[in-house]
Amino acid sequence: MELPDVQSSLPEVRINLTRVGVKNVQKLVEVARPGKRPVIFISNFDVFVDLPGSLKGANLSRNFEVIDDVLQQAIDGEVKVIEELCSAVARKLLDRHEYAERTEVRMQSQFMVRRETPISETSCHEVVNVHASAIAQRNDGSPIIRKSIGAEVTGMTACPCAQNIMKDHALHVLENLGVADDTINAFFEEVPMATHNQRGRGFLCIETDDDQH
């Protein structure tokens, strides 16, 4: 007895879905570097395809090995640029899911950077979150792909508002004490004003077209 393919049947309510897929697929990605040891990224992938209103479900919802196979094929080859890895996966997903007009791949990894502390010059490691993504849109056999690469770091900053308030207060106190302007300026050059620390997150992302055919 042949079981019905429910997911390929016509739904009663036809609604297009922009993202159907899986999240947090963990993979080990090795990025080659000429003349150096490869860089190892422990990466999490989010992979999506769109679902037309003519289908009740995407076959990837019951067939995770399709996504896993596409990821593994790309990773098993020589990876030189991680955003190109994402675009390769996005291309292959269009080939494997003929109903999809759009695919999306997101990759998030952690990268350790060796640094030195600014004052004591002590060697340490800093964690940088690396983000890459690719979006592929079907276009008469030659998909249009937009890819991006970015990094996110966490740092400490000194609050400028509190610092200016303290400086303004100190200025008025010194002026009331009759301190000369040259001495006041020299004081501010030598003595930093008290303030409080703030944790800051900086993120920089560059987006480009994928010109690979």
JSON list of C-alpha atoms in Angstrom, two decimals:
[
{"chain": "A", "resi": 1, "resn": "MET", "atom": "CA", "xyz": [0.00, 0.00, 0.00]},
{"chain": "A", "resi": 2, "resn": "GLU", "atom": "CA", "xyz": [1.46, 3.36, -1.05]},
{"chain": "A", "resi": 3, "resn": "LEU", "atom": "CA", "xyz": [1.29, 6.03, 1.61]},
{"chain": "A", "resi": 4, "resn": "PRO", "atom": "CA", "xyz": [0.04, 9.48, 0.53]},
{"chain": "A", "resi": 5, "resn": "ASP", "atom": "CA", "xyz": [2.57, 12.29, 0.20]},
{"chain": "A", "resi": 6, "resn": "VAL", "atom": "CA", "xyz": [0.75, 14.76, 2.40]},
{"chain": "A", "resi": 7, "resn": "GLN", "atom": "CA", "xyz": [3.42, 17.44, 2.28]},
{"chain": "A", "resi": 8, "resn": "SER", "atom": "CA", "xyz": [3.23, 17.68, -1.52]},
{"chain": "A", "resi": 9, "resn": "SER", "atom": "CA", "xyz": [-0.55, 17.98, -1.52]},
{"chain": "A", "resi": 10, "resn": "LEU", "atom": "CA", "xyz": [-2.48, 21.19, -1.98]},
{"chain": "A", "resi": 11, "resn": "PRO", "atom": "CA", "xyz": [-3.29, 22.87, 1.37]},
{"chain": "A", "resi": 12, "resn": "GLU", "atom": "CA", "xyz": [-6.77, 24.16, 2.15]},
{"chain": "A", "resi": 13, "resn": "VAL", "atom": "CA", "xyz": [-5.30, 27.56, 3.07]},
{"chain": "A", "resi": 14, "resn": "ARG", "atom": "CA", "xyz": [-2.58, 28.59, 0.61]},
{"chain": "A", "resi": 15, "resn": "ILE", "atom": "CA", "xyz": [0.03, 30.71, 2.40]},
{"chain": "A", "resi": 16, "resn": "ASN", "atom": "CA", "xyz": [3.58, 31.28, 1.23]},
{"chain": "A", "resi": 17, "resn": "LEU", "atom": "CA", "xyz": [6.22, 30.81, 3.95]},
{"chain": "A", "resi": 18, "resn": "THR", "atom": "CA", "xyz": [9.51, 32.68, 3.59]},
{"chain": "A", "resi": 19, "resn": "ARG", "atom": "CA", "xyz": [11.60, 30.55, 5.96]},
{"chain": "A", "resi": 20, "resn": "VAL", "atom": "CA", "xyz": [11.21, 26.82, 6.57]},
{"chain": "A", "resi": 21, "resn": "GLY", "atom": "CA", "xyz": [14.25, 24.95, 7.82]},
{"chain": "A", "resi": 22, "resn": "VAL", "atom": "CA", "xyz": [16.50, 24.04, 10.70]},
{"chain": "A", "resi": 23, "resn": "LYS", "atom": "CA", "xyz": [18.61, 26.01, 13.17]},
{"chain": "A", "resi": 24, "resn": "ASN", "atom": "CA", "xyz": [21.75, 25.38, 15.21]},
{"chain": "A", "resi": 25, "resn": "VAL", "atom": "CA", "xyz": [23.30, 22.67, 13.04]},
{"chain": "A", "resi": 26, "resn": "GLN", "atom": "CA", "xyz": [26.77, 22.37, 14.55]},
{"chain": "A", "resi": 27, "resn": "LYS", "atom": "CA", "xyz": [29.68, 21.62, 12.22]},
{"chain": "A", "resi": 28, "resn": "LEU", "atom": "CA", "xyz": [33.47, 21.78, 12.37]},
{"chain": "A", "resi": 29, "resn": "VAL", "atom": "CA", "xyz": [34.78, 24.02, 9.57]},
{"chain": "A", "resi": 30, "resn": "GLU", "atom": "CA", "xyz": [38.45, 24.04, 8.59]},
{"chain": "A", "resi": 31, "resn": "VAL", "atom": "CA", "xyz": [39.53, 27.13, 6.63]},
{"chain": "A", "resi": 32, "resn": "ALA", "atom": "CA", "xyz": [42.75, 26.75, 4.65]},
{"chain": "A", "resi": 33, "resn": "ARG", "atom": "CA", "xyz": [45.49, 29.44, 4.75]},
{"chain": "A", "resi": 34, "resn": "PRO", "atom": "CA", "xyz": [48.45, 29.50, 2.33]},
{"chain": "A", "resi": 35, "resn": "GLY", "atom": "CA", "xyz": [51.68, 28.69, 4.16]},
{"chain": "A", "resi": 36, "resn": "LYS", "atom": "CA", "xyz": [49.97, 28.54, 7.56]},
{"chain": "A", "resi": 37, "resn": "ARG", "atom": "CA", "xyz": [48.04, 26.08, 9.62]},
{"chain": "A", "resi": 38, "resn": "PRO", "atom": "CA", "xyz": [44.31, 26.02, 8.86]},
{"chain": "A", "resi": 39, "resn": "VAL", "atom": "CA", "xyz": [41.92, 27.89, 11.12]},
{"chain": "A", "resi": 40, "resn": "ILE", "atom": "CA", "xyz": [39.31, 25.74, 12.85]},
{"chain": "A", "resi": 41, "resn": "PHE", "atom": "CA", "xyz": [35.83, 27.15, 13.44]},
{"chain": "A", "resi": 42, "resn": "ILE", "atom": "CA", "xyz": [33.20, 25.45, 15.56]},
{"chain": "A", "resi": 43, "resn": "SER", "atom": "CA", "xyz": [30.18, 26.77, 13.73]},
{"chain": "A", "resi": 44, "resn": "ASN", "atom": "CA", "xyz": [26.41, 26.81, 14.03]},
{"chain": "A", "resi": 45, "resn": "PHE", "atom": "CA", "xyz": [24.38, 26.92, 10.84]},
{"chain": "A", "resi": 46, "resn": "ASP", "atom": "CA", "xyz": [20.80, 28.08, 10.27]},
{"chain": "A", "resi": 47, "resn": "VAL", "atom": "CA", "xyz": [19.43, 26.88, 6.93]},
{"chain": "A", "resi": 48, "resn": "PHE", "atom": "CA", "xyz": [16.12, 27.93, 5.37]},
{"chain": "A", "resi": 49, "resn": "VAL", "atom": "CA", "xyz": [14.17, 27.60, 2.13]},
{"chain": "A", "resi": 50, "resn": "ASP", "atom": "CA", "xyz": [10.90, 29.24, 1.18]},
{"chain": "A", "resi": 51, "resn": "LEU", "atom": "CA", "xyz": [7.72, 27.19, 0.82]},
{"chain": "A", "resi": 52, "resn": "PRO", "atom": "CA", "xyz": [5.11, 28.03, -1.84]},
{"chain": "A", "resi": 53, "resn": "GLY", "atom": "CA", "xyz": [1.46, 28.09, -0.92]},
{"chain": "A", "resi": 54, "resn": "SER", "atom": "CA", "xyz": [0.82, 25.12, -3.24]},
{"chain": "A", "resi": 55, "resn": "LEU", "atom": "CA", "xyz": [2.55, 22.70, -0.82]},
{"chain": "A", "resi": 56, "resn": "LYS", "atom": "CA", "xyz": [1.51, 21.64, 2.66]},
{"chain": "A", "resi": 57, "resn": "GLY", "atom": "CA", "xyz": [5.09, 21.19, 3.81]},
{"chain": "A", "resi": 58, "resn": "ALA", "atom": "CA", "xyz": [8.75, 21.25, 2.81]},
{"chain": "A", "resi": 59, "resn": "ASN", "atom": "CA", "xyz": [10.41, 17.88, 2.45]},
{"chain": "A", "resi": 60, "resn": "LEU", "atom": "CA", "xyz": [13.32, 19.10, 4.56]},
{"chain": "A", "resi": 61, "resn": "SER", "atom": "CA", "xyz": [11.06, 19.15, 7.61]},
{"chain": "A", "resi": 62, "resn": "ARG", "atom": "CA", "xyz": [11.06, 15.35, 7.50]},
{"chain": "A", "resi": 63, "resn": "ASN", "atom": "CA", "xyz": [14.33, 14.88, 5.64]},
{"chain": "A", "resi": 64, "resn": "PHE", "atom": "CA", "xyz": [17.08, 16.57, 7.66]},
{"chain": "A", "resi": 65, "resn": "GLU", "atom": "CA", "xyz": [19.79, 14.49, 5.97]},
{"chain": "A", "resi": 66, "resn": "VAL", "atom": "CA", "xyz": [19.32, 16.59, 2.82]},
{"chain": "A", "resi": 67, "resn": "ILE", "atom": "CA", "xyz": [20.53, 19.70, 4.63]},
{"chain": "A", "resi": 68, "resn": "ASP", "atom": "CA", "xyz": [23.20, 17.78, 6.51]},
{"chain": "A", "resi": 69, "resn": "ASP", "atom": "CA", "xyz": [24.47, 16.26, 3.26]},
{"chain": "A", "resi": 70, "resn": "VAL", "atom": "CA", "xyz": [24.66, 19.65, 1.53]},
{"chain": "A", "resi": 71, "resn": "LEU", "atom": "CA", "xyz": [26.56, 21.16, 4.46]},
{"chain": "A", "resi": 72, "resn": "GLN", "atom": "CA", "xyz": [28.93, 18.21, 4.71]},
{"chain": "A", "resi": 73, "resn": "GLN", "atom": "CA", "xyz": [29.70, 18.25, 0.97]},
{"chain": "A", "resi": 74, "resn": "ALA", "atom": "CA", "xyz": [30.67, 21.91, 1.16]},
{"chain": "A", "resi": 75, "resn": "ILE", "atom": "CA", "xyz": [32.72, 21.45, 4.34]},
{"chain": "A", "resi": 76, "resn": "ASP", "atom": "CA", "xyz": [34.55, 18.36, 3.06]},
{"chain": "A", "resi": 77, "resn": "GLY", "atom": "CA", "xyz": [35.98, 20.39, 0.18]},
{"chain": "A", "resi": 78, "resn": "GLU", "atom": "CA", "xyz": [38.75, 22.95, 0.70]},
{"chain": "A", "resi": 79, "resn": "VAL", "atom": "CA", "xyz": [37.24, 25.97, 2.38]},
{"chain": "A", "resi": 80, "resn": "LYS", "atom": "CA", "xyz": [39.18, 29.18, 1.72]},
{"chain": "A", "resi": 81, "resn": "VAL", "atom": "CA", "xyz": [36.56, 31.81, 2.52]},
{"chain": "A", "resi": 82, "resn": "ILE", "atom": "CA", "xyz": [33.69, 31.10, 4.89]},
{"chain": "A", "resi": 83, "resn": "GLU", "atom": "CA", "xyz": [31.17, 33.38, 3.17]},
{"chain": "A", "resi": 84, "resn": "GLU", "atom": "CA", "xyz": [31.78, 31.41, -0.04]},
{"chain": "A", "resi": 85, "resn": "LEU", "atom": "CA", "xyz": [30.98, 28.27, 1.93]},
{"chain": "A", "resi": 86, "resn": "CYS", "atom": "CA", "xyz": [27.60, 29.76, 2.79]},
{"chain": "A", "resi": 87, "resn": "SER", "atom": "CA", "xyz": [26.93, 30.73, -0.82]},
{"chain": "A", "resi": 88, "resn": "ALA", "atom": "CA", "xyz": [27.85, 27.22, -2.00]},
{"chain": "A", "resi": 89, "resn": "VAL", "atom": "CA", "xyz": [25.36, 25.73, 0.44]},
{"chain": "A", "resi": 90, "resn": "ALA", "atom": "CA", "xyz": [22.68, 28.21, -0.67]},
{"chain": "A", "resi": 91, "resn": "ARG", "atom": "CA", "xyz": [23.24, 27.20, -4.33]},
{"chain": "A", "resi": 92, "resn": "LYS", "atom": "CA", "xyz": [23.04, 23.48, -3.58]},
{"chain": "A", "resi": 93, "resn": "LEU", "atom": "CA", "xyz": [19.85, 23.92, -1.59]},
{"chain": "A", "resi": 94, "resn": "LEU", "atom": "CA", "xyz": [18.18, 25.44, -4.66]},
{"chain": "A", "resi": 95, "resn": "ASP", "atom": "CA", "xyz": [19.25, 22.35, -6.64]},
{"chain": "A", "resi": 96, "resn": "ARG", "atom": "CA", "xyz": [17.91, 19.96, -4.02]},
{"chain": "A", "resi": 97, "resn": "HIS", "atom": "CA", "xyz": [14.62, 21.79, -3.39]},
{"chain": "A", "resi": 98, "resn": "GLU", "atom": "CA", "xyz": [13.14, 22.46, -6.79]},
{"chain": "A", "resi": 99, "resn": "TYR", "atom": "CA", "xyz": [10.03, 24.14, -5.36]},
{"chain": "A", "resi": 100, "resn": "ALA", "atom": "CA", "xyz": [12.08, 26.78, -3.53]},
{"chain": "A", "resi": 101, "resn": "GLU", "atom": "CA", "xyz": [12.66, 30.22, -5.05]},
{"chain": "A", "resi": 102, "resn": "ARG", "atom": "CA", "xyz": [14.86, 31.45, -2.22]},
{"chain": "A", "resi": 103, "resn": "THR", "atom": "CA", "xyz": [17.34, 29.86, 0.17]},
{"chain": "A", "resi": 104, "resn": "GLU", "atom": "CA", "xyz": [19.17, 31.35, 3.13]},
{"chain": "A", "resi": 105, "resn": "VAL", "atom": "CA", "xyz": [22.21, 30.14, 5.07]},
{"chain": "A", "resi": 106, "resn": "ARG", "atom": "CA", "xyz": [23.56, 31.73, 8.24]},
{"chain": "A", "resi": 107, "resn": "MET", "atom": "CA", "xyz": [26.78, 30.74, 9.94]},
{"chain": "A", "resi": 108, "resn": "GLN", "atom": "CA", "xyz": [28.01, 31.84, 13.36]},
{"chain": "A", "resi": 109, "resn": "SER", "atom": "CA", "xyz": [31.45, 30.85, 14.66]},
{"chain": "A", "resi": 110, "resn": "GLN", "atom": "CA", "xyz": [33.89, 31.74, 17.38]},
{"chain": "A", "resi": 111, "resn": "PHE", "atom": "CA", "xyz": [37.48, 32.68, 16.57]},
{"chain": "A", "resi": 112, "resn": "MET", "atom": "CA", "xyz": [40.28, 33.11, 19.09]},
{"chain": "A", "resi": 113, "resn": "VAL", "atom": "CA", "xyz": [42.68, 36.02, 18.53]},
{"chain": "A", "resi": 114, "resn": "ARG", "atom": "CA", "xyz": [45.97, 36.31, 20.43]},
{"chain": "A", "resi": 115, "resn": "ARG", "atom": "CA", "xyz": [46.32, 39.77, 21.93]},
{"chain": "A", "resi": 116, "resn": "GLU", "atom": "CA", "xyz": [48.44, 41.69, 24.43]},
{"chain": "A", "resi": 117, "resn": "THR", "atom": "CA", "xyz": [46.98, 43.80, 27.21]},
{"chain": "A", "resi": 118, "resn": "PRO", "atom": "CA", "xyz": [47.75, 47.51, 26.59]},
{"chain": "A", "resi": 119, "resn": "ILE", "atom": "CA", "xyz": [49.53, 48.30, 29.88]},
{"chain": "A", "resi": 120, "resn": "SER", "atom": "CA", "xyz": [51.14, 45.11, 31.19]},
{"chain": "A", "resi": 121, "resn": "GLU", "atom": "CA", "xyz": [51.57, 43.61, 27.68]},
{"chain": "A", "resi": 122, "resn": "THR", "atom": "CA", "xyz": [50.41, 40.26, 29.01]},
{"chain": "A", "resi": 123, "resn": "SER", "atom": "CA", "xyz": [49.61, 37.69, 26.33]},
{"chain": "A", "resi": 124, "resn": "CYS", "atom": "CA", "xyz": [45.96, 36.62, 26.26]},
{"chain": "A", "resi": 125, "resn": "HIS", "atom": "CA", "xyz": [43.22, 35.39, 23.93]},
{"chain": "A", "resi": 126, "resn": "GLU", "atom": "CA", "xyz": [40.19, 37.35, 22.81]},
{"chain": "A", "resi": 127, "resn": "VAL", "atom": "CA", "xyz": [37.04, 35.70, 21.48]},
{"chain": "A", "resi": 128, "resn": "VAL", "atom": "CA", "xyz": [35.63, 37.14, 18.26]},
{"chain": "A", "resi": 129, "resn": "ASN", "atom": "CA", "xyz": [32.21, 36.09, 17.00]},
{"chain": "A", "resi": 130, "resn": "VAL", "atom": "CA", "xyz": [32.34, 35.63, 13.23]},
{"chain": "A", "resi": 131, "resn": "HIS", "atom": "CA", "xyz": [29.11, 35.86, 11.22]},
{"chain": "A", "resi": 132, "resn": "ALA", "atom": "CA", "xyz": [28.63, 34.83, 7.59]},
{"chain": "A", "resi": 133, "resn": "SER", "atom": "CA", "xyz": [25.52, 34.42, 5.50]},
{"chain": "A", "resi": 134, "resn": "ALA", "atom": "CA", "xyz": [24.25, 33.95, 1.97]},
{"chain": "A", "resi": 135, "resn": "ILE", "atom": "CA", "xyz": [20.84, 34.40, 0.33]},
{"chain": "A", "resi": 136, "resn": "ALA", "atom": "CA", "xyz": [20.19, 32.78, -3.05]},
{"chain": "A", "resi": 137, "resn": "GLN", "atom": "CA", "xyz": [17.29, 33.79, -5.30]},
{"chain": "A", "resi": 138, "resn": "ARG", "atom": "CA", "xyz": [16.37, 31.61, -8.28]},
{"chain": "A", "resi": 139, "resn": "ASN", "atom": "CA", "xyz": [16.86, 33.44, -11.58]},
{"chain": "A", "resi": 140, "resn": "ASP", "atom": "CA", "xyz": [16.45, 31.37, -14.78]},
{"chain": "A", "resi": 141, "resn": "GLY", "atom": "CA", "xyz": [19.16, 28.84, -13.96]},
{"chain": "A", "resi": 142, "resn": "SER", "atom": "CA", "xyz": [21.72, 31.33, -12.68]},
{"chain": "A", "resi": 143, "resn": "PRO", "atom": "CA", "xyz": [20.75, 32.29, -9.12]},
{"chain": "A", "resi": 144, "resn": "ILE", "atom": "CA", "xyz": [21.38, 35.74, -7.72]},
{"chain": "A", "resi": 145, "resn": "ILE", "atom": "CA", "xyz": [23.34, 35.39, -4.48]},
{"chain": "A", "resi": 146, "resn": "ARG", "atom": "CA", "xyz": [24.09, 38.01, -1.86]},
{"chain": "A", "resi": 147, "resn": "LYS", "atom": "CA", "xyz": [26.69, 37.05, 0.72]},
{"chain": "A", "resi": 148, "resn": "SER", "atom": "CA", "xyz": [28.05, 38.76, 3.81]},
{"chain": "A", "resi": 149, "resn": "ILE", "atom": "CA", "xyz": [30.86, 38.41, 6.33]},
{"chain": "A", "resi": 150, "resn": "GLY", "atom": "CA", "xyz": [31.17, 40.18, 9.65]},
{"chain": "A", "resi": 151, "resn": "ALA", "atom": "CA", "xyz": [32.67, 40.07, 13.12]},
{"chain": "A", "resi": 152, "resn": "GLU", "atom": "CA", "xyz": [31.44, 41.02, 16.57]},
{"chain": "A", "resi": 153, "resn": "VAL", "atom": "CA", "xyz": [33.61, 41.88, 19.56]},
{"chain": "A", "resi": 154, "resn": "THR", "atom": "CA", "xyz": [32.88, 42.89, 23.15]},
{"chain": "A", "resi": 155, "resn": "GLY", "atom": "CA", "xyz": [34.87, 45.63, 24.84]},
{"chain": "A", "resi": 156, "resn": "MET", "atom": "CA", "xyz": [34.84, 48.12, 27.68]},
{"chain": "A", "resi": 157, "resn": "THR", "atom": "CA", "xyz": [34.36, 51.85, 27.16]},
{"chain": "A", "resi": 158, "resn": "ALA", "atom": "CA", "xyz": [34.51, 54.85, 29.49]},
{"chain": "A", "resi": 159, "resn": "CYS", "atom": "CA", "xyz": [31.24, 56.77, 29.76]},
{"chain": "A", "resi": 160, "resn": "PRO", "atom": "CA", "xyz": [31.89, 60.25, 28.21]},
{"chain": "A", "resi": 161, "resn": "CYS", "atom": "CA", "xyz": [28.78, 61.81, 29.83]},
{"chain": "A", "resi": 162, "resn": "ALA", "atom": "CA", "xyz": [29.90, 61.15, 33.40]},
{"chain": "A", "resi": 163, "resn": "GLN", "atom": "CA", "xyz": [33.45, 62.18, 32.47]},
{"chain": "A", "resi": 164, "resn": "ASN", "atom": "CA", "xyz": [32.30, 65.57, 31.11]},
{"chain": "A", "resi": 165, "resn": "ILE", "atom": "CA", "xyz": [30.14, 66.19, 34.19]},
{"chain": "A", "resi": 166, "resn": "MET", "atom": "CA", "xyz": [33.14, 65.54, 36.46]},
{"chain": "A", "resi": 167, "resn": "LYS", "atom": "CA", "xyz": [35.36, 67.76, 34.30]},
{"chain": "A", "resi": 168, "resn": "ASP", "atom": "CA", "xyz": [32.84, 70.61, 34.35]},
{"chain": "A", "resi": 169, "resn": "HIS", "atom": "CA", "xyz": [32.51, 70.36, 38.13]},
{"chain": "A", "resi": 170, "resn": "ALA", "atom": "CA", "xyz": [36.29, 70.31, 38.59]},
{"chain": "A", "resi": 171, "resn": "LEU", "atom": "CA", "xyz": [36.63, 73.34, 36.28]},
{"chain": "A", "resi": 172, "resn": "HIS", "atom": "CA", "xyz": [34.24, 75.43, 38.38]},
{"chain": "A", "resi": 173, "resn": "VAL", "atom": "CA", "xyz": [35.94, 74.39, 41.64]},
{"chain": "A", "resi": 174, "resn": "LEU", "atom": "CA", "xyz": [39.41, 75.30, 40.34]},
{"chain": "A", "resi": 175, "resn": "GLU", "atom": "CA", "xyz": [38.21, 78.63, 38.96]},
{"chain": "A", "resi": 176, "resn": "ASN", "atom": "CA", "xyz": [36.58, 79.50, 42.30]},
{"chain": "A", "resi": 177, "resn": "LEU", "atom": "CA", "xyz": [39.86, 78.71, 44.03]},
{"chain": "A", "resi": 178, "resn": "GLY", "atom": "CA", "xyz": [41.60, 81.25, 41.81]},
{"chain": "A", "resi": 179, "resn": "VAL", "atom": "CA", "xyz": [43.73, 78.74, 39.89]},
{"chain": "A", "resi": 180, "resn": "ALA", "atom": "CA", "xyz": [45.18, 80.18, 36.67]},
{"chain": "A", "resi": 181, "resn": "ASP", "atom": "CA", "xyz": [43.76, 79.00, 33.33]},
{"chain": "A", "resi": 182, "resn": "ASP", "atom": "CA", "xyz": [47.14, 77.60, 32.19]},
{"chain": "A", "resi": 183, "resn": "THR", "atom": "CA", "xyz": [47.38, 75.54, 35.36]},
{"chain": "A", "resi": 184, "resn": "ILE", "atom": "CA", "xyz": [43.81, 74.29, 34.95]},
{"chain": "A", "resi": 185, "resn": "ASN", "atom": "CA", "xyz": [44.50, 73.20, 31.35]},
{"chain": "A", "resi": 186, "resn": "ALA", "atom": "CA", "xyz": [47.72, 71.47, 32.43]},
{"chain": "A", "resi": 187, "resn": "PHE", "atom": "CA", "xyz": [45.79, 69.70, 35.19]},
{"chain": "A", "resi": 188, "resn": "PHE", "atom": "CA", "xyz": [43.20, 68.32, 32.75]},
{"chain": "A", "resi": 189, "resn": "GLU", "atom": "CA", "xyz": [45.98, 67.18, 30.41]},
{"chain": "A", "resi": 190, "resn": "GLU", "atom": "CA", "xyz": [47.62, 65.13, 33.18]},
{"chain": "A", "resi": 191, "resn": "VAL", "atom": "CA", "xyz": [44.71, 63.89, 35.30]},
{"chain": "A", "resi": 192, "resn": "PRO", "atom": "CA", "xyz": [41.92, 61.80, 33.72]},
{"chain": "A", "resi": 193, "resn": "MET", "atom": "CA", "xyz": [38.43, 62.51, 34.98]},
{"chain": "A", "resi": 194, "resn": "ALA", "atom": "CA", "xyz": [36.58, 59.85, 36.96]},
{"chain": "A", "resi": 195, "resn": "THR", "atom": "CA", "xyz": [33.80, 57.97, 35.16]},
{"chain": "A", "resi": 196, "resn": "HIS", "atom": "CA", "xyz": [32.26, 54.49, 35.01]},
{"chain": "A", "resi": 197, "resn": "ASN", "atom": "CA", "xyz": [32.81, 51.59, 32.63]},
{"chain": "A", "resi": 198, "resn": "GLN", "atom": "CA", "xyz": [30.34, 50.41, 30.03]},
{"chain": "A", "resi": 199, "resn": "ARG", "atom": "CA", "xyz": [30.30, 47.09, 28.21]},
{"chain": "A", "resi": 200, "resn": "GLY", "atom": "CA", "xyz": [30.08, 47.65, 24.47]},
{"chain": "A", "resi": 201, "resn": "ARG", "atom": "CA", "xyz": [29.42, 45.33, 21.55]},
{"chain": "A", "resi": 202, "resn": "GLY", "atom": "CA", "xyz": [30.81, 46.29, 18.17]},
{"chain": "A", "resi": 203, "resn": "PHE", "atom": "CA", "xyz": [29.60, 44.63, 14.96]},
{"chain": "A", "resi": 204, "resn": "LEU", "atom": "CA", "xyz": [30.92, 45.17, 11.44]},
{"chain": "A", "resi": 205, "resn": "CYS", "atom": "CA", "xyz": [29.45, 43.43, 8.41]},
{"chain": "A", "resi": 206, "resn": "ILE", "atom": "CA", "xyz": [30.38, 43.62, 4.72]},
{"chain": "A", "resi": 207, "resn": "GLU", "atom": "CA", "xyz": [27.85, 42.50, 2.11]},
{"chain": "A", "resi": 208, "resn": "THR", "atom": "CA", "xyz": [28.72, 41.71, -1.53]},
{"chain": "A", "resi": 209, "resn": "ASP", "atom": "CA", "xyz": [27.32, 39.97, -4.58]},
{"chain": "A", "resi": 210, "resn": "ASP", "atom": "CA", "xyz": [28.58, 36.47, -5.32]},
{"chain": "A", "resi": 211, "resn": "ASP", "atom": "CA", "xyz": [29.99, 36.59, -8.85]},
{"chain": "A", "resi": 212, "resn": "GLN", "atom": "CA", "xyz": [30.64, 32.82, -9.03]},
{"chain": "A", "resi": 213, "resn": "HIS", "atom": "CA", "xyz": [28.83, 31.06, -11.90]}
]
